[in-house]
Short mmCIF file of C-alpha atoms in Angstrom, two decimals:
data_model
loop_
_atom_site.label_atom_id
_atom_site.label_comp_id
_atom_site.label_asym_id
_atom_site.label_seq_id
_atom_site.Cartn_x
_atom_site.Cartn_y
_atom_site.Cartn_z
CA MET A 16 75.48 111.39 72.79
CA GLN A 17 75.04 112.49 76.41
CA LEU A 18 76.59 115.68 77.75
CA LEU A 19 78.76 115.60 80.88
CA ASP A 20 77.30 118.80 82.27
CA SER A 21 75.75 117.69 85.56
CA PRO A 22 77.33 119.14 88.72
CA ASN A 23 76.53 115.83 90.41
CA VAL A 24 78.97 113.78 88.31
CA LYS A 25 81.80 112.55 90.54
CA TYR A 26 85.21 112.57 88.81
CA SER A 27 87.66 110.10 90.32
CA PHE A 28 91.34 110.58 91.12
CA THR A 29 92.32 108.64 88.00
CA THR A 30 91.02 111.49 85.82
CA ARG A 31 93.08 114.23 87.50
CA ILE A 32 95.56 114.73 84.64
CA ILE A 33 92.78 115.16 82.07
CA PRO A 34 91.49 118.76 81.66
CA PHE A 35 87.77 119.10 82.37
CA GLU A 36 87.23 120.86 79.05
CA GLU A 37 88.42 117.75 77.20
CA MET A 38 85.63 115.62 78.69
CA THR A 39 82.54 116.99 76.94
CA HIS A 40 80.17 114.02 76.55
CA TYR A 41 79.93 110.25 76.50
CA ALA A 42 78.89 107.66 73.94
CA PRO A 43 77.98 103.95 74.21
CA LEU A 44 80.80 101.41 74.55
CA THR A 45 81.03 99.58 71.24
CA THR A 46 84.61 98.27 71.22
CA PRO A 47 86.64 96.21 73.73
CA PRO A 48 87.90 98.51 76.52
CA GLN A 49 91.58 99.32 76.82
CA ILE A 50 93.77 100.23 79.77
CA GLY A 51 93.33 103.95 80.34
CA ASP A 52 89.91 104.33 78.68
CA VAL A 53 87.87 106.94 80.56
CA VAL A 54 84.29 105.85 81.26
CA VAL A 55 81.07 107.07 82.84
CA ALA A 56 79.24 104.66 85.11
CA GLU A 57 76.23 104.49 87.40
CA VAL A 58 76.74 103.01 90.86
CA LEU A 59 74.47 99.97 91.16
CA SER A 60 75.37 98.66 94.61
CA ILE A 61 77.86 99.46 97.36
CA GLY A 62 80.38 96.83 98.38
CA LYS A 63 84.01 97.16 99.47
CA HIS A 64 84.36 100.75 98.25
CA SER A 65 81.75 103.07 99.74
CA ALA A 66 83.72 106.19 98.84
CA LEU A 67 85.49 107.58 95.79
CA GLU A 68 88.71 109.58 95.83
CA MET A 69 88.12 112.74 93.83
CA ARG A 70 90.51 114.60 91.55
CA ILE A 71 91.52 116.91 94.40
CA GLY A 72 92.30 113.95 96.68
CA ALA A 73 89.30 114.08 99.00
CA ASN A 74 87.34 110.88 99.60
CA ILE A 75 83.58 111.37 99.31
CA PRO A 76 80.78 108.86 99.86
CA ILE A 77 79.11 107.24 96.86
CA PHE A 78 75.59 105.83 96.75
CA PRO A 79 73.49 103.70 94.41
CA GLY A 80 72.34 105.87 91.53
CA ASP A 81 75.42 108.14 91.59
CA THR A 82 77.21 108.90 88.33
CA ILE A 83 80.99 108.56 88.44
CA VAL A 84 83.83 108.96 85.95
CA GLY A 85 86.57 106.35 86.22
CA VAL A 86 89.22 104.64 84.12
CA PHE A 87 89.58 101.04 82.99
CA GLY A 88 92.65 99.34 84.47
CA ASN A 89 93.97 96.14 86.04
CA ARG A 90 94.60 95.66 89.74
CA TYR A 91 96.99 93.48 91.75
CA ALA A 92 96.50 93.77 95.50
CA THR A 93 97.29 90.69 97.57
CA ASP A 94 95.14 91.85 100.49
CA GLN A 95 92.29 93.20 98.34
CA PHE A 96 91.39 92.45 94.71
CA GLU A 97 92.85 90.94 91.59
CA GLY A 98 91.02 92.52 88.66
CA TYR A 99 91.31 93.01 84.91
CA VAL A 100 90.08 95.18 82.07
CA PRO A 101 87.25 93.24 80.35
CA SER A 102 88.11 91.73 76.98
CA GLN A 103 84.74 92.69 75.48
CA PRO A 104 82.29 95.61 75.78
CA ILE A 105 80.30 95.08 78.97
CA ILE A 106 77.21 96.39 80.68
CA GLU A 107 78.39 95.97 84.28
CA CYS A 108 81.76 95.85 86.04
CA ASP A 109 83.41 96.40 89.42
CA LEU A 110 85.04 99.34 91.14
CA LEU A 111 88.54 97.97 91.76
CA SER A 112 89.95 100.85 93.81
CA VAL A 113 88.98 103.98 95.71
CA GLY A 114 90.84 105.99 93.05
CA GLY A 115 88.34 105.05 90.34
CA VAL A 116 89.97 102.11 88.56
CA CYS A 117 87.26 99.99 86.90
CA GLY A 118 87.40 96.35 85.78
CA LYS A 119 86.23 92.85 86.65
CA VAL A 120 87.30 91.16 89.88
CA ALA A 121 88.98 87.79 89.28
CA SER A 122 89.89 86.95 92.89
CA ALA A 123 89.78 88.57 96.31
CA HIS A 124 91.34 88.26 99.74
CA THR A 125 89.03 86.38 102.08
CA SER A 126 88.61 89.51 104.22
CA MET A 127 87.10 91.46 101.32
CA SER A 128 83.40 92.13 100.95
CA THR A 129 81.89 92.01 97.47
CA PRO A 130 83.08 94.76 95.11
CA THR A 131 81.04 97.88 94.46
CA ARG A 132 79.13 97.26 91.23
CA LEU A 133 78.87 99.70 88.32
CA ARG A 134 76.72 99.97 85.20
CA MET A 135 78.67 101.27 82.24
CA LEU A 136 77.02 104.28 80.59
CA GLY A 137 79.70 104.91 77.99
CA ASN A 138 83.13 106.12 76.95
CA VAL A 139 83.99 109.71 77.80
CA CYS A 140 84.68 111.61 74.56
CA ASN A 141 86.19 114.91 73.49
CA GLN A 142 84.55 117.55 71.30
CA ALA A 143 85.58 115.65 68.17
CA GLY A 144 83.69 112.60 69.40
CA GLU A 145 86.87 110.59 70.07
CA PRO A 146 86.98 108.34 73.15
CA ILE A 147 89.45 109.68 75.70
CA ASN A 148 92.31 107.56 77.03
CA GLN A 149 94.32 108.67 80.06
CA ARG A 150 97.60 107.76 78.36
CA ALA A 151 97.22 110.65 75.92
CA PHE A 152 97.75 113.09 78.80
CA GLY A 153 100.83 111.54 80.42
CA LEU A 154 104.06 113.38 81.18
CA LEU A 155 106.50 113.91 78.37
CA LEU A 156 110.14 112.99 78.86
CA SER A 157 112.17 115.82 80.32
CA THR A 158 115.53 116.74 78.82
CA SER A 159 117.00 117.30 82.28
CA GLN A 160 120.51 116.09 82.97
CA PRO A 161 121.21 113.43 85.64
CA GLN A 162 120.82 115.17 89.00
CA GLY A 163 120.87 113.74 92.50
CA GLU A 164 121.37 110.22 93.80
CA VAL A 165 118.51 107.76 93.27
CA ILE A 166 117.27 105.67 96.20
CA LEU A 167 115.03 102.71 95.40
CA VAL A 168 112.68 101.27 98.04
CA VAL A 169 111.31 97.76 97.52
CA GLY A 170 109.69 95.31 99.91
CA SER A 171 108.70 91.76 100.71
CA SER A 172 104.99 92.31 100.10
CA MET A 173 102.12 94.75 100.11
CA ASN A 174 101.96 96.57 103.47
CA SER A 175 105.53 95.67 104.41
CA GLY A 176 106.38 99.31 105.16
CA LYS A 177 107.72 100.65 101.85
CA THR A 178 105.72 103.88 101.80
CA THR A 179 106.57 104.63 105.43
CA THR A 180 110.24 104.00 104.60
CA VAL A 181 110.11 106.43 101.68
CA GLY A 182 108.41 109.07 103.81
CA THR A 183 110.86 108.63 106.67
CA LEU A 184 113.84 108.90 104.33
CA VAL A 185 112.31 112.07 102.88
CA ARG A 186 111.86 113.53 106.36
CA ALA A 187 115.33 112.54 107.52
CA LEU A 188 117.14 113.87 104.46
CA ASN A 189 115.01 116.99 104.35
CA ARG A 190 115.85 117.71 107.99
CA ASP A 191 119.53 117.33 107.15
CA GLY A 192 119.17 120.09 104.58
CA PHE A 193 118.85 118.04 101.39
CA HIS A 194 116.41 118.74 98.57
CA VAL A 195 114.40 115.53 98.10
CA ALA A 196 111.95 114.44 95.39
CA ALA A 197 109.87 111.25 95.46
CA ALA A 198 107.71 109.07 93.24
CA LYS A 199 105.69 105.89 93.24
CA VAL A 200 106.61 103.98 90.09
CA THR A 201 104.05 101.16 90.17
CA GLY A 202 100.73 100.36 91.81
CA THR A 203 97.05 101.27 91.47
CA ALA A 204 95.81 104.86 91.32
CA ALA A 205 95.34 106.52 94.71
CA GLY A 206 96.60 109.84 95.98
CA LYS A 207 97.21 108.96 99.62
CA ASP A 208 100.86 107.91 99.30
CA GLY A 209 101.81 110.92 97.21
CA ARG A 210 100.23 113.28 99.73
CA TYR A 211 102.15 111.48 102.47
CA PHE A 212 105.43 112.06 100.62
CA MET A 213 104.54 115.74 100.26
CA GLY A 214 103.69 115.98 103.95
CA CYS A 215 107.07 114.45 104.78
CA GLY A 216 108.81 117.25 102.90
CA ALA A 217 109.36 116.07 99.33
CA ARG A 218 109.56 119.16 97.14
CA GLN A 219 108.28 117.37 94.06
CA VAL A 220 106.10 114.26 94.01
CA LEU A 221 104.93 112.21 91.03
CA ASP A 222 103.48 108.77 90.37
CA PHE A 223 102.59 106.49 87.47
CA THR A 224 99.23 108.24 87.01
CA ASP A 225 101.15 111.37 86.03
CA ALA A 226 102.72 109.24 83.29
CA GLY A 227 99.24 108.38 82.00
CA TYR A 228 98.40 105.03 83.59
CA PRO A 229 95.60 104.15 86.05
CA SER A 230 97.61 101.16 87.26
CA THR A 231 100.69 99.22 86.24
CA TYR A 232 99.62 95.58 86.58
CA MET A 233 100.14 93.59 83.36
CA LEU A 234 101.98 96.37 81.52
CA SER A 235 104.85 95.46 79.20
CA ILE A 236 108.46 96.11 80.13
CA GLU A 237 108.51 98.85 77.49
CA GLU A 238 105.59 100.59 79.19
CA LEU A 239 107.21 100.20 82.60
CA HIS A 240 110.44 101.68 81.25
CA SER A 241 108.49 104.60 79.78
CA ILE A 242 106.85 105.31 83.15
CA TYR A 243 110.13 105.01 85.05
CA HIS A 244 112.05 107.20 82.63
CA SER A 245 109.30 109.85 82.51
CA LEU A 246 109.10 110.09 86.29
CA LEU A 247 112.86 110.09 86.78
CA THR A 248 113.63 112.73 84.15
CA ASN A 249 110.85 115.02 85.37
CA LEU A 250 111.97 114.71 88.99
CA ARG A 251 115.53 115.47 87.94
CA ALA A 252 114.32 118.77 86.50
CA SER A 253 113.80 120.06 90.06
CA LYS A 254 117.53 119.51 90.72
CA PRO A 255 117.17 117.42 93.88
CA ASP A 256 119.99 116.03 95.99
CA TYR A 257 118.08 112.74 96.32
CA ILE A 258 115.27 111.09 94.37
CA ILE A 259 113.44 108.36 96.29
CA LEU A 260 111.42 105.86 94.24
CA GLU A 261 108.99 103.26 95.55
CA ILE A 262 108.06 100.13 93.64
CA ALA A 263 104.81 98.60 94.88
CA ASP A 264 104.05 95.13 96.24
CA GLY A 265 106.77 92.53 96.86
CA ILE A 266 109.91 91.63 94.95
CA PHE A 267 108.28 88.49 93.52
CA GLN A 268 105.38 90.45 92.01
CA ARG A 269 105.42 90.58 88.20
CA GLU A 270 106.21 94.25 87.53
CA THR A 271 108.53 94.58 90.52
CA ARG A 272 110.52 91.58 89.35
CA MET A 273 110.65 92.90 85.77
CA LEU A 274 111.97 96.28 86.90
CA LEU A 275 114.57 94.81 89.27
CA GLU A 276 115.88 92.70 86.39
CA SER A 277 115.92 95.72 84.09
CA GLY A 278 119.12 97.27 82.87
CA LEU A 279 117.45 100.70 83.02
CA LEU A 280 117.17 100.54 86.80
CA ARG A 281 120.62 99.07 87.14
CA SER A 282 122.05 102.04 85.26
CA THR A 283 120.22 104.71 87.28
CA VAL A 284 119.78 103.53 90.90
CA ASP A 285 122.46 104.45 93.45
CA HIS A 286 121.06 102.95 96.67
CA ILE A 287 118.37 100.44 97.65
CA PHE A 288 116.42 99.88 100.89
CA PHE A 289 114.39 96.76 101.63
CA ALA A 290 111.19 96.83 103.72
CA ALA A 291 109.89 93.61 105.24
CA GLY A 292 107.47 92.31 107.83
CA ASP A 293 109.51 89.60 109.55
CA SER A 294 112.98 88.07 109.79
CA LEU A 295 112.28 85.20 107.38
CA ALA A 296 111.13 87.68 104.73
CA VAL A 297 114.31 89.67 105.30
CA GLU A 298 116.63 86.67 104.89
CA CYS A 299 114.83 85.40 101.79
CA GLY A 300 114.47 88.86 100.27
CA ILE A 301 118.07 89.91 100.83
CA ARG A 302 119.34 86.62 99.44
CA HIS A 303 117.15 86.99 96.35
CA LEU A 304 118.22 90.60 95.79
CA ASN A 305 121.90 89.70 96.24
CA GLU A 306 121.56 86.98 93.61
CA GLN A 307 120.37 89.68 91.21
CA GLY A 308 123.24 91.99 92.09
CA TRP A 309 121.30 94.29 94.42
CA TYR A 310 122.82 94.97 97.86
CA PRO A 311 120.45 96.88 100.18
CA ARG A 312 121.92 99.59 102.37
CA ALA A 313 119.54 98.71 105.20
CA VAL A 314 116.34 96.89 106.12
CA SER A 315 113.29 98.82 107.29
CA GLY A 316 109.54 98.50 107.46
CA ALA A 317 107.15 96.58 109.69
CA ILE A 318 109.89 94.32 111.09
CA THR A 319 111.33 97.27 113.01
CA GLN A 320 108.35 97.12 115.39
CA SER A 321 109.97 94.02 116.94
CA PRO A 322 113.49 94.31 118.38
CA LEU A 323 113.67 90.51 118.60
CA MET A 324 112.91 90.01 114.91
CA MET A 325 115.34 92.79 114.02
CA GLY A 326 118.02 90.87 115.87
CA GLU A 327 117.16 87.67 114.00
CA ALA A 328 117.27 89.45 110.64
CA GLU A 329 120.57 91.18 111.34
CA ALA A 330 122.15 87.91 112.49
CA ALA A 331 120.93 86.13 109.36
CA THR A 332 121.98 88.78 106.83
CA GLY A 333 124.58 91.04 108.41
CA ILE A 334 122.54 94.06 107.32
CA ARG A 335 121.31 96.77 109.69
CA CYS A 336 117.62 97.11 110.43
CA LEU A 337 116.79 100.80 110.88
CA THR A 338 113.77 101.96 112.86
CA ILE A 339 111.97 105.20 112.09
CA ASP A 340 113.66 106.85 115.07
CA GLN A 341 117.11 105.70 113.96
CA MET A 342 116.56 107.03 110.46
CA MET A 343 115.35 110.34 111.86
CA GLU A 344 118.40 110.51 114.13
CA GLY A 345 120.65 110.56 111.07
CA GLU A 346 121.67 106.93 110.63
CA ALA A 347 120.14 106.58 107.16
CA SER A 348 121.77 109.80 106.01
CA ALA A 349 125.11 108.63 107.41
CA LEU A 350 124.82 105.36 105.47
CA LEU A 351 124.13 107.22 102.25
CA GLN A 352 127.05 109.56 102.82
CA THR A 353 129.44 106.73 103.72
CA LEU A 354 128.63 104.11 101.09
CA PRO A 355 129.42 104.85 97.44
CA PRO A 356 126.66 104.51 94.83
CA PHE A 357 126.16 101.13 93.17
CA GLN A 358 128.31 100.24 90.20
CA PHE A 359 126.73 97.66 87.91
CA GLU A 360 129.84 97.43 85.77
CA GLN A 361 128.48 94.68 83.55
CA PHE A 362 125.53 96.83 82.52
CA ASN A 363 126.59 100.46 82.62
CA SER A 364 128.78 100.72 79.53
CA ALA A 365 126.20 99.06 77.27
CA LEU A 366 123.20 100.89 78.67
CA THR A 367 124.39 104.46 79.09
CA GLN A 368 123.85 105.15 75.40
CA GLN A 369 120.52 103.26 75.38
CA VAL A 370 119.08 105.26 78.30
CA ALA A 371 120.32 108.57 76.89
#
């Protein structure tokens, strides 16, 4: 048993919901790791990630020989790494994200350097000697009543402009006098987006790490529902006028697709915005969403940097493309006030009791 009493240990963002006093020591890894297992590791070599996001959100440099505390998890990032929790106890693994998610890289974008390598020192344990898993510290369901209209933001891919769309909607609605809350439902642990939502004026901000998960890639639909319901009910407790939820990656990605097909979302979402990078992505994405019964209020994201592509997309779909300036000038708020919330008639009657 080794004590975790050195002031030089660097605790990653993924550990932020776990009280320090719970993490007393570490013991050798003897069983196959699980999603959410908290681990101590020594940095062997620096690759893609030369910094670690700490519990408080600051990024600090890491160096060979440093001791860090991270969490085992999977990662799906089309412009970075694909990585997984190892199936057996291991001696070495990779740092999959700046937020401290650990695993083994399976594939990488061609622009990526090699991953930062780690040597596993052991599982972090509590005073009783039990290995700690992040999921034990996730949010409990709130008993709050439905409050506020729910806006869902999805996109064509990673970096299509979803987070900027959420932040701009928060700013626009906040400026119009509405109380807005926001959350990131899926993704890989990192605090940057949540801090952006807060800076845009969201009064309460949560993400899947608050629900006890370092990442959401390869979770079951039951786990995704648990995260979604926990975040939604806890945000409702602040009695917002609007709750804005972002689902990571593109609409063809595994978890995004599962959630969009879910009756739980269909019974709780009132509006949807679609972020995309070009006109072809808009036409394909809108058509795919329409086939599933989703009808976006507007298109946003990286495409709005090009007036020509906006024109192509609007001609192909008949749906407005809103720039940041247009949203801030009140056009998004006007859309939300004018258009009634979705009504998924075929799902609502059967699912209202299930969700309750």
